[in-house]
Structures are given as C-alpha cells and as structure tokens.
C-alpha atoms as a printed R data frame, in Angstrom:
    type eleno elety resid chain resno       x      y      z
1   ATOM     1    CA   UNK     A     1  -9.749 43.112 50.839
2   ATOM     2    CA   UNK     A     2 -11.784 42.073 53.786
3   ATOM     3    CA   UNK     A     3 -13.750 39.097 52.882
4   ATOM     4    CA   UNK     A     4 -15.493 39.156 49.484
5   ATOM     5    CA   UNK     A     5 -15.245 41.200 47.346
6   ATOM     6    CA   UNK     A     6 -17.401 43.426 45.700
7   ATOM     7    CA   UNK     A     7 -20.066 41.771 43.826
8   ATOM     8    CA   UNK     A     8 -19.342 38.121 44.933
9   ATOM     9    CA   UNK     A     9 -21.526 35.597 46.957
10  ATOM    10    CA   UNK     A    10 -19.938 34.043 49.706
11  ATOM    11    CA   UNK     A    11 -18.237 31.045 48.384
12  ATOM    12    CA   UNK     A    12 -17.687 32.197 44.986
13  ATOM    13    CA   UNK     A    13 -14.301 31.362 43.507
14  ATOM    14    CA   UNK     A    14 -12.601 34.958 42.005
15  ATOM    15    CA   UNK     A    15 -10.073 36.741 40.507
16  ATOM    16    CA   UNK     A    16  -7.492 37.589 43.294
17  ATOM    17    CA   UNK     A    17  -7.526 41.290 43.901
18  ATOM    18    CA   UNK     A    18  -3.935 42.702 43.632
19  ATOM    19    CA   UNK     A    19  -3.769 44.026 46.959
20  ATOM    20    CA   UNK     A    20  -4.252 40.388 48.002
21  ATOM    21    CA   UNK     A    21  -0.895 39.035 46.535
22  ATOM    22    CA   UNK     A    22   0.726 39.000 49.599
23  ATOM    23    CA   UNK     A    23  -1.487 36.697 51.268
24  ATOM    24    CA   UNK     A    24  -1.633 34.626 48.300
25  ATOM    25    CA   UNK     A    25   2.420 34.326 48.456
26  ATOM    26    CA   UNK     A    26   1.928 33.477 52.171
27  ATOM    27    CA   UNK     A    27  -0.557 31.059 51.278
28  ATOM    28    CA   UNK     A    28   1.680 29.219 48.536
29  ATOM    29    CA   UNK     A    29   5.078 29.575 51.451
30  ATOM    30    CA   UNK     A    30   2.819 27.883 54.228
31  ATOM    31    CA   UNK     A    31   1.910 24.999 51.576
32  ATOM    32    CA   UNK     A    32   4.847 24.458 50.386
33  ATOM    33    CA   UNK     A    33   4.759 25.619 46.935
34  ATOM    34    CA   UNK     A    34   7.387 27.888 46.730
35  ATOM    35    CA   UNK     A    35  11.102 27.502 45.840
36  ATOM    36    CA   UNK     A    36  14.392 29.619 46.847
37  ATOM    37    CA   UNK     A    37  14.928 30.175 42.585
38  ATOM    38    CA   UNK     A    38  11.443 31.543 42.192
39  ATOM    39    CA   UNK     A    39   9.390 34.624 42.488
40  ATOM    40    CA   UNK     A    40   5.869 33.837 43.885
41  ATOM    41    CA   UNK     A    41   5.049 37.363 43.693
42  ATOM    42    CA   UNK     A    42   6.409 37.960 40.175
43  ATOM    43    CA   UNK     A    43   4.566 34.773 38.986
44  ATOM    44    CA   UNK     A    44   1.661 36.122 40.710
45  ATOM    45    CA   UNK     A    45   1.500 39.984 39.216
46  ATOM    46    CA   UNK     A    46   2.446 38.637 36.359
47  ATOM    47    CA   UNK     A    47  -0.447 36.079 35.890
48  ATOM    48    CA   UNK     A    48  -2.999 38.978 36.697
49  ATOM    49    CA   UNK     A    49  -1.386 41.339 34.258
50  ATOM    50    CA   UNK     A    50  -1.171 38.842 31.580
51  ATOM    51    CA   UNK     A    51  -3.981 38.324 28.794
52  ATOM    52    CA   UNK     A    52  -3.758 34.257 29.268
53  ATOM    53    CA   UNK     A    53  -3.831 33.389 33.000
54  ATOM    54    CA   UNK     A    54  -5.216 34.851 35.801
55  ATOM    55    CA   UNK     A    55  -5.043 33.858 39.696
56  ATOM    56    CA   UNK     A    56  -8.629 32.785 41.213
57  ATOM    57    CA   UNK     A    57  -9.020 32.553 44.926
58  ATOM    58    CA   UNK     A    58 -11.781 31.371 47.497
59  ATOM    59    CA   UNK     A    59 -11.635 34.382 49.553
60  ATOM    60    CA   UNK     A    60 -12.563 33.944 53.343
61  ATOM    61    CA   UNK     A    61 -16.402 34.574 53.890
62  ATOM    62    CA   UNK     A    62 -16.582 35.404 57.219
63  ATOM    63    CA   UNK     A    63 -14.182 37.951 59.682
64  ATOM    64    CA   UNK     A    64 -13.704 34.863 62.295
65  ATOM    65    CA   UNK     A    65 -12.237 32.913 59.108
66  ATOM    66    CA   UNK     A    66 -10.274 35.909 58.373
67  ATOM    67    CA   UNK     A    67  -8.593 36.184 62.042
68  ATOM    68    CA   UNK     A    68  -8.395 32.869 61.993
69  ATOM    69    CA   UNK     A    69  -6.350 32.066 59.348
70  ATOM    70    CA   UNK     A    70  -5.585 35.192 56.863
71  ATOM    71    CA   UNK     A    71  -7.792 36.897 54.231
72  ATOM    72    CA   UNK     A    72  -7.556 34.102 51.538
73  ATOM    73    CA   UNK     A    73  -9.376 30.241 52.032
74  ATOM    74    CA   UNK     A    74  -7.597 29.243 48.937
75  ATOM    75    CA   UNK     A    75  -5.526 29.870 45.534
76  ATOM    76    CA   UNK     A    76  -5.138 28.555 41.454
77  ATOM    77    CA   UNK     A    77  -2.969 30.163 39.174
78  ATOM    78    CA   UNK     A    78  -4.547 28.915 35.650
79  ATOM    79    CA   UNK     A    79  -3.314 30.162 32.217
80  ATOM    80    CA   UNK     A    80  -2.377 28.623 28.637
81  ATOM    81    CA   UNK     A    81  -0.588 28.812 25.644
82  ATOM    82    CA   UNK     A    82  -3.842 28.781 23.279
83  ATOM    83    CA   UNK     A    83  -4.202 24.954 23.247
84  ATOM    84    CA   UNK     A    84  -2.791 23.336 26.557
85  ATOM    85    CA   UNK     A    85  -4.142 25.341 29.730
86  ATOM    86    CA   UNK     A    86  -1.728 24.977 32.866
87  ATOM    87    CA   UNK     A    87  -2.430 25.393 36.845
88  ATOM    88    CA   UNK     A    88   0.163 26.179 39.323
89  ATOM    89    CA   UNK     A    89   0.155 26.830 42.608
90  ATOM    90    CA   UNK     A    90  -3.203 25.368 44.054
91  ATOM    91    CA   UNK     A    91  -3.137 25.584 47.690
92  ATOM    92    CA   UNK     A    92  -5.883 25.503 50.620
93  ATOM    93    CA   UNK     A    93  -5.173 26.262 54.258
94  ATOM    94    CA   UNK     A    94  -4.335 23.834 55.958
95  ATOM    95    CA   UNK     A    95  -6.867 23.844 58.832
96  ATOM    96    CA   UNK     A    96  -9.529 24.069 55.545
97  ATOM    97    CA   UNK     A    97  -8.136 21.150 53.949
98  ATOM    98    CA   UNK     A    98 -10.795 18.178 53.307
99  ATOM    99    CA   UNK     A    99 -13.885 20.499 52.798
100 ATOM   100    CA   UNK     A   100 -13.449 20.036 48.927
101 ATOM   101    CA   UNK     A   101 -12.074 23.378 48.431
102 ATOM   102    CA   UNK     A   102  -9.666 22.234 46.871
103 ATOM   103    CA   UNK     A   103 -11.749 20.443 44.009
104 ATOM   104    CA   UNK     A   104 -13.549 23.904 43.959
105 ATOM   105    CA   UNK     A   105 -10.684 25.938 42.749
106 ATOM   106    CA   UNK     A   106  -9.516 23.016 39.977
107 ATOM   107    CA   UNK     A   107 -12.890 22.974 38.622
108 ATOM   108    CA   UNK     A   108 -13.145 26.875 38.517
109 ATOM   109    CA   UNK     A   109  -9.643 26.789 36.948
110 ATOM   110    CA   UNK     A   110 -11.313 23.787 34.284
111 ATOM   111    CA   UNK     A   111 -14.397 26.321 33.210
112 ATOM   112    CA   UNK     A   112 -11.782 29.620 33.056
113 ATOM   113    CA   UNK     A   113 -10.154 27.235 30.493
114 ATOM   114    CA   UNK     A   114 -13.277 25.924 28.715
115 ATOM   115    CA   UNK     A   115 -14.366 30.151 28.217
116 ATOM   116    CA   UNK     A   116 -11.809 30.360 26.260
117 ATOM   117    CA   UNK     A   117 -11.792 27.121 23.926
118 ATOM   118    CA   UNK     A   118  -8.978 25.539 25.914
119 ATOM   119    CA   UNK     A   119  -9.033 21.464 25.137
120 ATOM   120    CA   UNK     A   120  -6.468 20.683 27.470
121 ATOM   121    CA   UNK     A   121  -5.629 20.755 31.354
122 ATOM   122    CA   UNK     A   122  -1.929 19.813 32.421
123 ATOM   123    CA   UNK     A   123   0.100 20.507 35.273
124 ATOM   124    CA   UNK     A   124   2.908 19.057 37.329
125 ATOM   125    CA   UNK     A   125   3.314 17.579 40.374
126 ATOM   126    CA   UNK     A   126   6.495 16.437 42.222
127 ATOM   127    CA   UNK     A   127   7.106 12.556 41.734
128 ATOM   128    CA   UNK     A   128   7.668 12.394 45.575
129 ATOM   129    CA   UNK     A   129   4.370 14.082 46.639
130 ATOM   130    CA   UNK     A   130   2.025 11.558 46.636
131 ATOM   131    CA   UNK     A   131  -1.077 13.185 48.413
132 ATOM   132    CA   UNK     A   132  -1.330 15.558 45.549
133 ATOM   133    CA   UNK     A   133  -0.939 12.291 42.964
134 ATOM   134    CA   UNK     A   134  -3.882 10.382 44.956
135 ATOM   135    CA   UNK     A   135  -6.067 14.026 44.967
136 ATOM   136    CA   UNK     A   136  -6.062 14.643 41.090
137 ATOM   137    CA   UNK     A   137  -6.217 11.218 40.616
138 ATOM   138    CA   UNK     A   138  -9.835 11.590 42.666
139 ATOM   139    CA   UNK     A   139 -10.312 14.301 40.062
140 ATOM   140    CA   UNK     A   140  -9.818 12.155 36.795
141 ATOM   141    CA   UNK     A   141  -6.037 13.478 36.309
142 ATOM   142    CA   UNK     A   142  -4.266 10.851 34.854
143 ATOM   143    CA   UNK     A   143  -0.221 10.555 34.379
144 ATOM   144    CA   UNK     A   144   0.659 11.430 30.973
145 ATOM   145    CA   UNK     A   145   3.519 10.090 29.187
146 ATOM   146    CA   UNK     A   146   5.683 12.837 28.940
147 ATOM   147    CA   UNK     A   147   9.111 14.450 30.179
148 ATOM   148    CA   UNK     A   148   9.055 18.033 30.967
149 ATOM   149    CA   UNK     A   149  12.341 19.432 30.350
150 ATOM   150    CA   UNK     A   150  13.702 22.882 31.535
151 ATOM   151    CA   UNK     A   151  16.004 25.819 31.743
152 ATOM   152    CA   UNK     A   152  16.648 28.868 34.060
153 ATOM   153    CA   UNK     A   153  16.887 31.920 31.401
C-alpha cells in the first residue's frame, strides 16, 4: 500500500488493507496502545475477517508523509455486538496529532455504526490517561456509570 488506495480521495478514512497490519500494529506500539498479554495483530486480522468490526485508517496522502512517518496517518478498530458498537485502538501519529484527525477517525467509526442500526458508541479508556478523557469529552463522550469486568480465557 503506497498511499491511497485504490478508489479513495486523499483524505478519505478506509478500510485498512491487510497488507497494512503491520504498520497499523506499529502505529498502536508507538501510541501506546498495546499490552505484553495481547495480540495487536490477532485483534487486528481478526477485526477485518470478522462480519461485525472492521479497522478504518487515514492512510498517508502524500510519499513525503509516507517517508516521513510510515504508510498509515491514523487507525480505529470499530465493531459491535448488534446493539452496543465498541472502538479500540484509535491512534494518530504523533507528529499529526492536533490536526483533528483524530475526531476524523471517531466520527467515521460513529457512521460505520449508524450503517448498520447501531444505537450505541462505548469504549474504554484508562482512568489514569487523562488527555484521552479531556479529547472524547470535546467529542460529547460522557462517563457512564458502569464497571467493566473481565477475564483472560
């Protein structure tokens, strides 16, 4: 994948092409996202294989972007359960960072969900990472009063 792919304008938000999953992995490492007990490439082949989530990216427009910083501008991994849609692992280079890419990639992740009926948006966020807190609150994310529990199977 050099730059857009087929089809796209520049600056259109798209389906991550599989043979871009590495970069998207690096991506999620250089932001942070990633965690010794998970898979970032399993999540990520398995999002694109499965019927109810996909990965969209912002790839990079230009071939100076792309030397610059690597093939992808940004990530979302959106999916749902048929009611509640979830994103995971949103992340925008860093040297991109405050160009509202970021806002670009939740709201293509919002109208993937509204195509398919989806009422609901959640996602997490670590309780100590208070940037992200302050960004979706700028997006109309509001704390909900929940507890998510979990489990390593």
């Amino acid at each position: 994948m050099t730059g857009q792919p087929a089809g796209a304008a520049p600056g259109d938000v798209v389906e991550l092409p599989t043979d871009a999953v590495p970069d998207a992995v690096a991506l999620w490492h250089e932001a942070g996202l990633t965690r010794p007990w998970n898979d970032p490439e399993g999540d990520c082949r398995r999002a694109l294989e499965g019927k109810e989530s996909t990965v969209l990216c912002l790839p990079t427009s230009r071939a100076s972007d792309e030397a610059s910083g690597g093939r992808l501008r940004g990530t979302v991994m959106v999916g749902h359960d048929g009611h509640r849609g979830w994103i995971y692992y949103l992340a925008v280079r860093d040297d991109l960072r405050g160009q509202g890419l970021g806002e670009r990639l939740v709201r293509a992740a919002e109208d993937w969900l509204r195509a398919r009926g989806i009422p609901k948006l959640m996602l997490m966020v670590r309780r100590e990472n208070q940037a992200v807190h302050a960004f979706y609150d700028r997006l109309d994310y509001t704390e909900q009063d929940v507890v998510t529990l979990g489990r390593f199977l």
